[in-house]
Amino acid sequence: MWNTIAAAPADAIFGLTEAFKKDPNPTKVNLGVGVYQDENGLTPVLDCVKAAEKLLLDEEASKNYLPISGDAVYAAEVQRLLFGDATEVVSSGRAVTVHTPGGTGALRVGGELLKKFRPTARVWISRPTWANHRGVFTASGFPLAEYDYYDPAGHGLDFAGMLASLRQVPAGDIVLLHACCHNPSGVDLSPEQWREVAALSRERGWLAFLDFAYQGLGDGVEADRCAVEVFAAGGADFFVASSFSKNFGLYNERTGALTIVSPNTAEAAVAMSHLKATVRVIYSNPPAHGGLVVAKVLSTPELHRQWLAELAAMRDRIKEMRAALVEGLARRGVAGDFSYITAQRGMFSFSGLNDAIVEQLRTEKGIYMVGGGRINLAGLRTANIDFVCDAIAEILRR
Ligand code: LMR
């Protein structure tokens, strides 16, 4: 069957992890895939997760199917995390949530659902965006278009360009927005800018689809939800894809959620009916474990507090590594101002290193980063920061 078929290219991010694993270089450094590593280079299970898992193991009485939408406590806790306590959008019932296999699953379920009801729409993605956004929405059958986002010269947000692009988006099209910790650039909108974008979406009639994979890794759980709050306050339809891979360290449990917010409860009920119909024909109903862990942690006050503290520790360590990288490059006299790296948010930085340098760092030094110069700051630690700064300084000086 396969002898006339060319192999598919390796994935831009997971392919890099495979190459890293095979590399025998003892000083190799993985700054590629967006996975948190601690000061020892490990990706540990959070203590709050371990504690919740112990409770769940004792309590578990059955492995019966979950509902198509997943565990009800999980959905309620996802909404509390998205919108805050006692908010109108939750109490009115105009938000509906299903547990999906990871944030990617949420995007894809959303894509499949939208294709049914917006068959002629285009999906607008930021330039640049996470490589898999293209794959997910193309696979759902959508043509893609790009809106301006990142300003490579200023290493910041091209907000005027973004607004100009979004003004061209026709009513009915779908705009994919990174709610916080933009992947790959680390460049986010301010609350005021979010208000402008949300107002534009209402005015122009396009649908916002917020990808919210890093809640809590920017400035904190509440500060990071600004985009969601702004869109919720606007009262129009929008979608949110959540992920607990990063902020709970539940990478391999595939724990995500798709939330659809509608203008009223009656429409939300219709949205939920179609969400369930969509899920049923893809994976029927979600895997239980990750969702039950998140529900247990978030609904148990002591574990919730512990999670917030563990999340803050991850966030703070990443910020320390941003500062250490900027300081390390400056100390080595590398030309240019890299201070924009500390202004960026989340796991990633668009380092400003071009593809030729990224290639040299990988082949000569065993330092892996994603094409375009995206660095996962969480791959840096005290033990490797000097090596990485030396390598970048040496290659940039050539
Ligand atoms: C990343 O961007 O590295 C992560 O979101 C992992 C992934 O699925 O690509």
mmCIF file of C-alpha atoms and ligand atoms in Angstrom:
data_model
loop_
_atom_site.group_PDB
_atom_site.id
_atom_site.type_symbol
_atom_site.label_atom_id
_atom_site.label_comp_id
_atom_site.label_asym_id
_atom_site.label_seq_id
_atom_site.Cartn_x
_atom_site.Cartn_y
_atom_site.Cartn_z
ATOM 1 C CA MET A 1 0.000 0.000 0.000
ATOM 2 C CA TRP A 2 2.709 2.486 0.903
ATOM 3 C CA ASN A 3 5.403 1.916 -1.705
ATOM 4 C CA THR A 4 4.230 4.736 -3.972
ATOM 5 C CA ILE A 5 3.419 7.133 -1.169
ATOM 6 C CA ALA A 6 5.934 9.693 0.063
ATOM 7 C CA ALA A 7 6.456 9.885 3.824
ATOM 8 C CA ALA A 8 4.826 12.782 5.665
ATOM 9 C CA PRO A 9 7.228 15.395 7.022
ATOM 10 C CA ALA A 10 8.140 15.218 10.706
ATOM 11 C CA ASP A 11 6.081 17.451 13.000
ATOM 12 C CA ALA A 12 7.701 20.873 13.444
ATOM 13 C CA ILE A 13 7.670 20.532 17.250
ATOM 14 C CA PHE A 14 7.388 16.837 18.197
ATOM 15 C CA GLY A 15 9.812 15.948 15.370
ATOM 16 C CA LEU A 16 12.354 18.122 17.153
ATOM 17 C CA THR A 17 11.828 16.190 20.405
ATOM 18 C CA GLU A 18 12.464 12.931 18.545
ATOM 19 C CA ALA A 19 15.690 14.329 17.061
ATOM 20 C CA PHE A 20 16.749 15.633 20.492
ATOM 21 C CA LYS A 21 16.250 12.213 22.094
ATOM 22 C CA LYS A 22 18.424 10.578 19.435
ATOM 23 C CA ASP A 23 21.231 13.141 19.768
ATOM 24 C CA PRO A 24 24.177 11.554 21.679
ATOM 25 C CA ASN A 25 25.642 14.993 22.580
ATOM 26 C CA PRO A 26 26.017 14.950 26.419
ATOM 27 C CA THR A 27 25.563 18.732 26.699
ATOM 28 C CA LYS A 28 22.454 18.960 24.490
ATOM 29 C CA VAL A 29 19.700 21.360 25.591
ATOM 30 C CA ASN A 30 16.038 21.105 24.621
ATOM 31 C CA LEU A 31 14.470 24.536 24.175
ATOM 32 C CA GLY A 32 11.944 23.139 21.693
ATOM 33 C CA VAL A 33 8.625 21.627 22.747
ATOM 34 C CA GLY A 34 6.565 23.648 25.222
ATOM 35 C CA VAL A 35 7.005 21.470 28.279
ATOM 36 C CA TYR A 36 7.957 22.853 31.686
ATOM 37 C CA GLN A 37 11.245 21.709 33.173
ATOM 38 C CA ASP A 38 12.373 22.494 36.703
ATOM 39 C CA GLU A 39 15.851 23.501 37.923
ATOM 40 C CA ASN A 40 16.909 19.838 37.579
ATOM 41 C CA GLY A 41 15.640 19.542 34.017
ATOM 42 C CA LEU A 42 12.705 17.375 35.100
ATOM 43 C CA THR A 43 9.008 17.662 34.307
ATOM 44 C CA PRO A 44 7.584 16.495 37.637
ATOM 45 C CA VAL A 45 4.003 15.597 38.553
ATOM 46 C CA LEU A 46 2.654 18.494 40.631
ATOM 47 C CA ASP A 47 2.155 17.704 44.338
ATOM 48 C CA CYS A 48 -1.495 18.803 44.158
ATOM 49 C CA VAL A 49 -2.007 16.356 41.272
ATOM 50 C CA LYS A 50 -0.387 13.490 43.227
ATOM 51 C CA ALA A 51 -2.618 14.269 46.217
ATOM 52 C CA ALA A 52 -5.751 14.365 44.034
ATOM 53 C CA GLU A 53 -4.761 11.096 42.355
ATOM 54 C CA LYS A 54 -4.455 9.362 45.734
ATOM 55 C CA LEU A 55 -7.938 10.553 46.705
ATOM 56 C CA LEU A 56 -9.361 9.469 43.361
ATOM 57 C CA LEU A 57 -7.793 6.024 43.598
ATOM 58 C CA ASP A 58 -9.536 5.461 46.938
ATOM 59 C CA GLU A 59 -12.850 6.897 45.792
ATOM 60 C CA GLU A 60 -13.060 5.284 42.368
ATOM 61 C CA ALA A 61 -15.946 2.806 42.295
ATOM 62 C CA SER A 62 -16.442 2.264 38.562
ATOM 63 C CA LYS A 63 -14.934 2.813 35.151
ATOM 64 C CA ASN A 64 -18.314 3.346 33.542
ATOM 65 C CA TYR A 65 -18.471 5.810 30.630
ATOM 66 C CA LEU A 66 -18.492 9.511 31.342
ATOM 67 C CA PRO A 67 -21.226 11.538 29.648
ATOM 68 C CA ILE A 68 -20.290 12.696 26.115
ATOM 69 C CA SER A 69 -19.526 16.144 27.547
ATOM 70 C CA GLY A 70 -17.367 14.741 30.371
ATOM 71 C CA ASP A 71 -17.576 15.102 34.133
ATOM 72 C CA ALA A 72 -20.018 17.825 35.286
ATOM 73 C CA VAL A 73 -17.797 19.023 38.162
ATOM 74 C CA TYR A 74 -14.907 19.379 35.711
ATOM 75 C CA ALA A 75 -17.026 21.516 33.375
ATOM 76 C CA ALA A 76 -18.148 23.718 36.265
ATOM 77 C CA GLU A 77 -14.571 24.159 37.495
ATOM 78 C CA VAL A 78 -13.317 24.952 33.985
ATOM 79 C CA GLN A 79 -15.943 27.686 33.777
ATOM 80 C CA ARG A 80 -15.009 29.046 37.215
ATOM 81 C CA LEU A 81 -11.387 29.223 36.109
ATOM 82 C CA LEU A 82 -12.316 30.895 32.822
ATOM 83 C CA PHE A 83 -14.799 33.447 34.098
ATOM 84 C CA GLY A 84 -14.199 33.758 37.851
ATOM 85 C CA ASP A 85 -16.564 33.142 40.773
ATOM 86 C CA ALA A 86 -20.266 33.967 40.557
ATOM 87 C CA THR A 87 -20.224 35.611 37.148
ATOM 88 C CA GLU A 88 -23.284 36.323 35.025
ATOM 89 C CA VAL A 89 -22.025 34.237 32.117
ATOM 90 C CA VAL A 90 -21.935 31.152 34.360
ATOM 91 C CA SER A 91 -25.063 31.750 36.457
ATOM 92 C CA SER A 92 -27.125 32.496 33.340
ATOM 93 C CA GLY A 93 -26.080 29.198 31.787
ATOM 94 C CA ARG A 94 -25.027 30.811 28.504
ATOM 95 C CA ALA A 95 -21.643 29.049 28.588
ATOM 96 C CA VAL A 96 -21.410 25.315 27.848
ATOM 97 C CA THR A 97 -18.275 23.200 28.282
ATOM 98 C CA VAL A 98 -17.161 19.771 27.126
ATOM 99 C CA HIS A 99 -14.038 17.933 28.270
ATOM 100 C CA THR A 100 -11.837 17.322 25.221
ATOM 101 C CA PRO A 101 -8.629 15.314 24.751
ATOM 102 C CA GLY A 102 -6.230 18.206 25.339
ATOM 103 C CA GLY A 103 -6.326 21.738 23.992
ATOM 104 C CA THR A 104 -5.663 20.371 20.510
ATOM 105 C CA GLY A 105 -8.790 18.211 20.843
ATOM 106 C CA ALA A 106 -10.752 21.313 21.838
ATOM 107 C CA LEU A 107 -9.569 23.186 18.760
ATOM 108 C CA ARG A 108 -10.405 20.261 16.505
ATOM 109 C CA VAL A 109 -13.857 19.654 17.998
ATOM 110 C CA GLY A 110 -14.490 23.378 17.562
ATOM 111 C CA GLY A 111 -13.234 23.169 13.980
ATOM 112 C CA GLU A 112 -15.512 20.222 13.151
ATOM 113 C CA LEU A 113 -18.522 21.933 14.717
ATOM 114 C CA LEU A 114 -17.876 25.217 12.942
ATOM 115 C CA LYS A 115 -17.449 23.506 9.586
ATOM 116 C CA LYS A 116 -21.037 22.229 9.866
ATOM 117 C CA PHE A 117 -22.528 25.658 10.471
ATOM 118 C CA ARG A 118 -20.023 28.010 8.833
ATOM 119 C CA PRO A 119 -19.066 25.892 5.799
ATOM 120 C CA THR A 120 -17.887 28.809 3.659
ATOM 121 C CA ALA A 121 -15.956 30.649 6.382
ATOM 122 C CA ARG A 122 -12.221 31.213 6.526
ATOM 123 C CA VAL A 123 -10.195 30.810 9.711
ATOM 124 C CA TRP A 124 -7.857 33.731 10.412
ATOM 125 C CA ILE A 125 -4.664 32.922 12.291
ATOM 126 C CA SER A 126 -2.036 35.295 13.647
ATOM 127 C CA ARG A 127 1.218 35.778 11.753
ATOM 128 C CA PRO A 128 3.053 33.889 13.234
ATOM 129 C CA THR A 129 1.129 31.239 15.135
ATOM 130 C CA TRP A 130 1.541 27.797 16.695
ATOM 131 C CA ALA A 131 2.413 25.443 13.829
ATOM 132 C CA ASN A 132 -0.438 23.049 14.610
ATOM 133 C CA HIS A 133 -3.151 25.702 14.236
ATOM 134 C CA ARG A 134 -2.708 25.442 10.486
ATOM 135 C CA GLY A 135 -2.940 21.663 10.604
ATOM 136 C CA VAL A 136 -6.002 21.504 12.837
ATOM 137 C CA PHE A 137 -8.168 23.960 10.926
ATOM 138 C CA THR A 138 -7.022 22.786 7.508
ATOM 139 C CA ALA A 139 -7.946 19.250 8.552
ATOM 140 C CA SER A 140 -11.412 20.535 9.478
ATOM 141 C CA GLY A 141 -11.705 21.779 5.895
ATOM 142 C CA PHE A 142 -11.184 25.516 6.352
ATOM 143 C CA PRO A 143 -9.173 27.785 4.087
ATOM 144 C CA LEU A 144 -6.832 29.915 6.210
ATOM 145 C CA ALA A 145 -5.958 33.595 6.161
ATOM 146 C CA GLU A 146 -3.466 35.495 8.311
ATOM 147 C CA TYR A 147 -3.785 38.680 10.316
ATOM 148 C CA ASP A 148 -0.795 40.843 11.220
ATOM 149 C CA TYR A 149 0.384 40.326 14.771
ATOM 150 C CA TYR A 150 4.106 40.355 15.448
ATOM 151 C CA ASP A 151 6.450 43.186 14.547
ATOM 152 C CA PRO A 152 9.865 41.548 13.955
ATOM 153 C CA ALA A 153 11.714 44.874 13.882
ATOM 154 C CA GLY A 154 10.331 46.117 17.206
ATOM 155 C CA HIS A 155 10.057 42.597 18.718
ATOM 156 C CA GLY A 156 6.566 43.501 19.924
ATOM 157 C CA LEU A 157 2.949 43.643 18.935
ATOM 158 C CA ASP A 158 1.980 45.280 15.645
ATOM 159 C CA PHE A 159 -1.362 46.374 17.039
ATOM 160 C CA ALA A 160 -2.129 48.861 14.273
ATOM 161 C CA GLY A 161 -1.449 46.115 11.708
ATOM 162 C CA MET A 162 -3.568 43.655 13.679
ATOM 163 C CA LEU A 163 -6.544 46.027 13.776
ATOM 164 C CA ALA A 164 -6.134 46.857 10.096
ATOM 165 C CA SER A 165 -6.171 43.130 9.214
ATOM 166 C CA LEU A 166 -9.111 42.368 11.485
ATOM 167 C CA ARG A 167 -11.112 45.176 9.921
ATOM 168 C CA GLN A 168 -10.885 43.235 6.639
ATOM 169 C CA VAL A 169 -12.345 40.040 8.128
ATOM 170 C CA PRO A 170 -15.843 39.501 6.731
ATOM 171 C CA ALA A 171 -18.819 38.744 8.949
ATOM 172 C CA GLY A 172 -19.123 35.034 9.623
ATOM 173 C CA ASP A 173 -15.405 34.280 9.391
ATOM 174 C CA ILE A 174 -13.556 32.875 12.392
ATOM 175 C CA VAL A 175 -10.598 34.599 14.082
ATOM 176 C CA LEU A 176 -8.307 32.467 16.185
ATOM 177 C CA LEU A 177 -6.795 34.520 19.020
ATOM 178 C CA HIS A 178 -4.239 33.513 21.652
ATOM 179 C CA ALA A 179 -5.870 34.533 24.940
ATOM 180 C CA CYS A 180 -2.488 34.908 26.679
ATOM 181 C CA CYS A 181 1.160 33.848 26.337
ATOM 182 C CA HIS A 182 1.088 34.003 22.537
ATOM 183 C CA ASN A 183 2.730 30.942 21.006
ATOM 184 C CA PRO A 184 5.352 31.367 19.553
ATOM 185 C CA SER A 185 6.096 35.041 20.247
ATOM 186 C CA GLY A 186 5.265 35.575 23.936
ATOM 187 C CA VAL A 187 3.803 38.947 22.895
ATOM 188 C CA ASP A 188 0.341 39.669 24.316
ATOM 189 C CA LEU A 189 -2.341 42.348 24.080
ATOM 190 C CA SER A 190 -3.041 44.778 26.926
ATOM 191 C CA PRO A 191 -6.553 44.836 28.476
ATOM 192 C CA GLU A 192 -7.337 48.002 26.518
ATOM 193 C CA GLN A 193 -6.219 46.357 23.279
ATOM 194 C CA TRP A 194 -8.404 43.338 24.029
ATOM 195 C CA ARG A 195 -11.366 45.662 24.470
ATOM 196 C CA GLU A 196 -10.705 47.148 21.035
ATOM 197 C CA VAL A 197 -10.445 43.721 19.410
ATOM 198 C CA ALA A 198 -13.647 42.500 21.079
ATOM 199 C CA ALA A 199 -15.479 45.669 19.998
ATOM 200 C CA LEU A 200 -14.252 45.104 16.455
ATOM 201 C CA SER A 201 -15.518 41.521 16.460
ATOM 202 C CA ARG A 202 -18.985 42.728 17.468
ATOM 203 C CA GLU A 203 -18.938 45.525 14.928
ATOM 204 C CA ARG A 204 -17.735 43.341 12.040
ATOM 205 C CA GLY A 205 -19.600 40.166 13.014
ATOM 206 C CA TRP A 206 -16.707 37.718 12.966
ATOM 207 C CA LEU A 207 -16.477 34.930 15.532
ATOM 208 C CA ALA A 208 -13.630 34.874 18.057
ATOM 209 C CA PHE A 209 -12.094 31.510 18.911
ATOM 210 C CA LEU A 210 -9.743 31.971 21.876
ATOM 211 C CA ASP A 211 -6.939 29.458 22.298
ATOM 212 C CA PHE A 212 -6.224 29.535 26.044
ATOM 213 C CA ALA A 213 -3.485 26.957 26.606
ATOM 214 C CA TYR A 214 -1.372 28.858 29.141
ATOM 215 C CA GLN A 215 -3.718 30.313 31.768
ATOM 216 C CA GLY A 216 -1.634 31.212 34.806
ATOM 217 C CA LEU A 217 1.744 31.111 33.104
ATOM 218 C CA GLY A 218 1.668 34.776 32.069
ATOM 219 C CA ASP A 219 0.832 37.022 35.002
ATOM 220 C CA GLY A 220 -1.461 34.708 36.986
ATOM 221 C CA VAL A 221 -4.764 32.890 36.622
ATOM 222 C CA GLU A 222 -6.902 36.023 37.008
ATOM 223 C CA ALA A 223 -4.788 38.509 35.046
ATOM 224 C CA ASP A 224 -4.437 36.026 32.185
ATOM 225 C CA ARG A 225 -8.205 35.651 31.739
ATOM 226 C CA CYS A 226 -8.646 39.267 30.641
ATOM 227 C CA ALA A 227 -9.447 38.372 27.010
ATOM 228 C CA VAL A 228 -12.090 35.860 28.072
ATOM 229 C CA GLU A 229 -13.694 38.392 30.423
ATOM 230 C CA VAL A 230 -13.750 41.076 27.769
ATOM 231 C CA PHE A 231 -15.414 38.819 25.201
ATOM 232 C CA ALA A 232 -17.877 37.486 27.811
ATOM 233 C CA ALA A 233 -18.878 41.033 28.753
ATOM 234 C CA GLY A 234 -19.567 41.804 25.078
ATOM 235 C CA GLY A 235 -22.429 39.303 25.014
ATOM 236 C CA ALA A 236 -21.703 37.871 21.552
ATOM 237 C CA ASP A 237 -20.916 34.260 20.624
ATOM 238 C CA PHE A 238 -17.346 33.044 21.085
ATOM 239 C CA PHE A 239 -15.404 29.829 21.635
ATOM 240 C CA VAL A 240 -12.601 29.056 24.108
ATOM 241 C CA ALA A 241 -10.196 26.108 23.954
ATOM 242 C CA SER A 242 -8.593 25.395 27.359
ATOM 243 C CA SER A 243 -5.649 23.147 28.114
ATOM 244 C CA PHE A 244 -4.349 21.771 31.399
ATOM 245 C CA SER A 245 -1.193 20.330 29.867
ATOM 246 C CA LYS A 246 1.029 23.205 30.968
ATOM 247 C CA ASN A 247 -0.602 24.798 34.006
ATOM 248 C CA PHE A 248 -1.313 21.405 35.648
ATOM 249 C CA GLY A 249 1.579 19.513 34.042
ATOM 250 C CA LEU A 250 -0.983 16.999 32.716
ATOM 251 C CA TYR A 251 0.645 16.687 29.289
ATOM 252 C CA ASN A 252 0.026 12.995 28.754
ATOM 253 C CA GLU A 253 -3.455 12.939 30.282
ATOM 254 C CA ARG A 254 -4.849 14.977 27.359
ATOM 255 C CA THR A 255 -6.973 17.236 29.506
ATOM 256 C CA GLY A 256 -8.609 20.132 27.732
ATOM 257 C CA ALA A 257 -12.012 21.717 27.314
ATOM 258 C CA LEU A 258 -14.049 23.487 24.706
ATOM 259 C CA THR A 259 -16.365 26.198 26.024
ATOM 260 C CA ILE A 260 -18.917 27.917 23.821
ATOM 261 C CA VAL A 261 -20.403 31.170 25.056
ATOM 262 C CA SER A 262 -23.683 32.281 23.512
ATOM 263 C CA PRO A 263 -25.785 35.430 23.910
ATOM 264 C CA ASN A 264 -28.483 33.534 25.851
ATOM 265 C CA THR A 265 -29.286 30.224 27.558
ATOM 266 C CA ALA A 266 -31.547 28.895 24.808
ATOM 267 C CA GLU A 267 -28.810 29.230 22.172
ATOM 268 C CA ALA A 268 -26.268 27.738 24.573
ATOM 269 C CA ALA A 269 -28.441 24.626 24.887
ATOM 270 C CA VAL A 270 -28.507 24.278 21.096
ATOM 271 C CA ALA A 271 -24.715 24.724 20.999
ATOM 272 C CA MET A 272 -24.307 21.962 23.592
ATOM 273 C CA SER A 273 -26.529 19.576 21.627
ATOM 274 C CA HIS A 274 -24.310 20.003 18.545
ATOM 275 C CA LEU A 275 -21.134 19.810 20.589
ATOM 276 C CA LYS A 276 -22.242 16.427 21.896
ATOM 277 C CA ALA A 277 -23.205 15.222 18.416
ATOM 278 C CA THR A 278 -19.759 16.291 17.169
ATOM 279 C CA VAL A 279 -17.851 14.592 19.977
ATOM 280 C CA ARG A 280 -19.868 11.371 19.710
ATOM 281 C CA VAL A 281 -18.660 10.631 16.188
ATOM 282 C CA ILE A 282 -15.006 11.431 16.890
ATOM 283 C CA TYR A 283 -14.106 9.866 20.259
ATOM 284 C CA SER A 284 -17.552 9.234 21.771
ATOM 285 C CA ASN A 285 -16.721 10.541 25.246
ATOM 286 C CA PRO A 286 -13.553 11.740 26.961
ATOM 287 C CA PRO A 287 -10.931 9.835 28.929
ATOM 288 C CA ALA A 288 -11.717 10.363 32.607
ATOM 289 C CA HIS A 289 -8.514 10.623 34.565
ATOM 290 C CA GLY A 290 -7.121 14.083 33.767
ATOM 291 C CA GLY A 291 -10.512 15.764 34.028
ATOM 292 C CA LEU A 292 -11.230 14.129 37.376
ATOM 293 C CA VAL A 293 -7.815 15.251 38.671
ATOM 294 C CA VAL A 294 -8.412 18.862 37.624
ATOM 295 C CA ALA A 295 -11.942 18.776 39.067
ATOM 296 C CA LYS A 296 -10.660 17.366 42.358
ATOM 297 C CA VAL A 297 -7.859 19.918 42.687
ATOM 298 C CA LEU A 298 -9.988 22.923 41.773
ATOM 299 C CA SER A 299 -12.958 21.920 43.931
ATOM 300 C CA THR A 300 -10.875 21.125 47.054
ATOM 301 C CA PRO A 301 -9.863 24.456 48.652
ATOM 302 C CA GLU A 302 -6.578 23.189 50.083
ATOM 303 C CA LEU A 303 -5.510 21.546 46.807
ATOM 304 C CA HIS A 304 -6.635 24.602 44.859
ATOM 305 C CA ARG A 305 -4.359 26.814 46.984
ATOM 306 C CA GLN A 306 -1.512 24.341 46.545
ATOM 307 C CA TRP A 307 -2.012 24.380 42.769
ATOM 308 C CA LEU A 308 -1.889 28.167 42.648
ATOM 309 C CA ALA A 309 1.395 28.100 44.587
ATOM 310 C CA GLU A 310 2.916 25.418 42.344
ATOM 311 C CA LEU A 311 1.776 27.302 39.255
ATOM 312 C CA ALA A 312 3.302 30.524 40.606
ATOM 313 C CA ALA A 313 6.601 28.696 41.157
ATOM 314 C CA MET A 314 6.646 27.559 37.507
ATOM 315 C CA ARG A 315 5.747 31.043 36.284
ATOM 316 C CA ASP A 316 8.383 32.708 38.464
ATOM 317 C CA ARG A 317 11.124 30.308 37.393
ATOM 318 C CA ILE A 318 10.384 30.995 33.740
ATOM 319 C CA LYS A 319 10.547 34.744 34.397
ATOM 320 C CA GLU A 320 13.884 34.293 36.174
ATOM 321 C CA MET A 321 15.232 32.453 33.141
ATOM 322 C CA ARG A 322 14.079 35.284 30.861
ATOM 323 C CA ALA A 323 16.067 37.734 32.968
ATOM 324 C CA ALA A 324 19.072 35.387 33.157
ATOM 325 C CA LEU A 325 19.150 34.993 29.367
ATOM 326 C CA VAL A 326 18.994 38.745 28.729
ATOM 327 C CA GLU A 327 21.634 39.390 31.394
ATOM 328 C CA GLY A 328 23.854 36.547 30.114
ATOM 329 C CA LEU A 329 23.814 37.869 26.541
ATOM 330 C CA ALA A 330 24.494 41.437 27.687
ATOM 331 C CA ARG A 331 27.413 40.253 29.882
ATOM 332 C CA ARG A 332 28.971 38.566 26.852
ATOM 333 C CA GLY A 333 28.747 41.809 24.898
ATOM 334 C CA VAL A 334 26.319 40.442 22.336
ATOM 335 C CA ALA A 335 25.289 43.346 20.112
ATOM 336 C CA GLY A 336 21.662 44.398 20.354
ATOM 337 C CA ASP A 337 19.089 44.943 23.025
ATOM 338 C CA PHE A 338 17.439 41.699 24.097
ATOM 339 C CA SER A 339 15.340 43.278 26.836
ATOM 340 C CA TYR A 340 12.183 42.483 24.854
ATOM 341 C CA ILE A 341 12.629 38.890 26.061
ATOM 342 C CA THR A 342 11.720 39.931 29.614
ATOM 343 C CA ALA A 343 8.658 41.823 28.373
ATOM 344 C CA GLN A 344 7.260 38.683 26.717
ATOM 345 C CA ARG A 345 4.912 36.356 28.613
ATOM 346 C CA GLY A 346 4.487 32.614 29.065
ATOM 347 C CA MET A 347 6.770 29.749 28.178
ATOM 348 C CA PHE A 348 8.039 31.103 24.904
ATOM 349 C CA SER A 349 10.167 33.828 23.519
ATOM 350 C CA PHE A 350 10.657 34.764 19.940
ATOM 351 C CA SER A 351 14.375 35.144 20.472
ATOM 352 C CA GLY A 352 15.079 37.112 17.301
ATOM 353 C CA LEU A 353 17.508 34.353 16.183
ATOM 354 C CA ASN A 354 16.981 33.509 12.531
ATOM 355 C CA ASP A 355 16.632 30.024 11.033
ATOM 356 C CA ALA A 356 20.305 29.851 9.990
ATOM 357 C CA ILE A 357 21.385 30.506 13.589
ATOM 358 C CA VAL A 358 18.796 28.065 14.944
ATOM 359 C CA GLU A 359 20.285 25.445 12.616
ATOM 360 C CA GLN A 360 23.866 26.171 13.723
ATOM 361 C CA LEU A 361 22.898 26.025 17.383
ATOM 362 C CA ARG A 362 21.352 22.608 16.850
ATOM 363 C CA THR A 363 24.009 21.018 14.652
ATOM 364 C CA GLU A 364 27.096 22.515 16.337
ATOM 365 C CA LYS A 365 26.008 22.897 19.953
ATOM 366 C CA GLY A 366 23.122 20.471 20.432
ATOM 367 C CA ILE A 367 20.783 23.337 21.386
ATOM 368 C CA TYR A 368 17.310 22.664 20.019
ATOM 369 C CA MET A 369 14.780 25.413 19.343
ATOM 370 C CA VAL A 370 11.817 25.628 16.982
ATOM 371 C CA GLY A 371 12.300 27.154 13.518
ATOM 372 C CA GLY A 372 11.690 30.889 13.528
ATOM 373 C CA GLY A 373 13.725 31.211 16.721
ATOM 374 C CA ARG A 374 11.134 30.208 19.325
ATOM 375 C CA ILE A 375 12.775 29.348 22.664
ATOM 376 C CA ASN A 376 11.062 27.471 25.473
ATOM 377 C CA LEU A 377 12.454 29.408 28.430
ATOM 378 C CA ALA A 378 11.533 26.552 30.774
ATOM 379 C CA GLY A 379 14.289 24.482 29.154
ATOM 380 C CA LEU A 380 16.879 26.878 30.600
ATOM 381 C CA ARG A 381 18.270 26.376 34.081
ATOM 382 C CA THR A 382 21.242 27.419 36.196
ATOM 383 C CA ALA A 383 23.177 24.387 34.959
ATOM 384 C CA ASN A 384 22.871 25.225 31.234
ATOM 385 C CA ILE A 385 22.276 28.977 30.963
ATOM 386 C CA ASP A 386 25.982 29.841 30.614
ATOM 387 C CA PHE A 387 26.459 27.185 27.956
ATOM 388 C CA VAL A 388 23.477 28.507 25.978
ATOM 389 C CA CYS A 389 24.561 32.156 26.299
ATOM 390 C CA ASP A 390 28.132 31.265 25.280
ATOM 391 C CA ALA A 391 26.855 29.367 22.244
ATOM 392 C CA ILE A 392 24.530 32.167 21.093
ATOM 393 C CA ALA A 393 27.249 34.793 21.650
ATOM 394 C CA GLU A 394 29.820 32.758 19.716
ATOM 395 C CA ILE A 395 27.537 32.132 16.744
ATOM 396 C CA LEU A 396 26.247 35.729 16.591
ATOM 397 C CA ARG A 397 29.810 37.056 16.565
ATOM 398 C CA ARG A 398 30.773 35.182 13.399
HETATM 399 C C1 LMR B 1 4.299 23.579 21.856
HETATM 400 O O1 LMR B 1 3.896 24.540 21.192
HETATM 401 O O2 LMR B 1 5.493 23.249 21.913
HETATM 402 C C2 LMR B 1 3.314 22.799 22.664
HETATM 403 O O3 LMR B 1 2.065 23.392 22.605
HETATM 404 C C3 LMR B 1 3.304 21.358 22.357
HETATM 405 C C4 LMR B 1 2.599 21.051 21.087
HETATM 406 O O4 LMR B 1 1.596 20.327 21.124
HETATM 407 O O5 LMR B 1 3.031 21.506 20.024
#
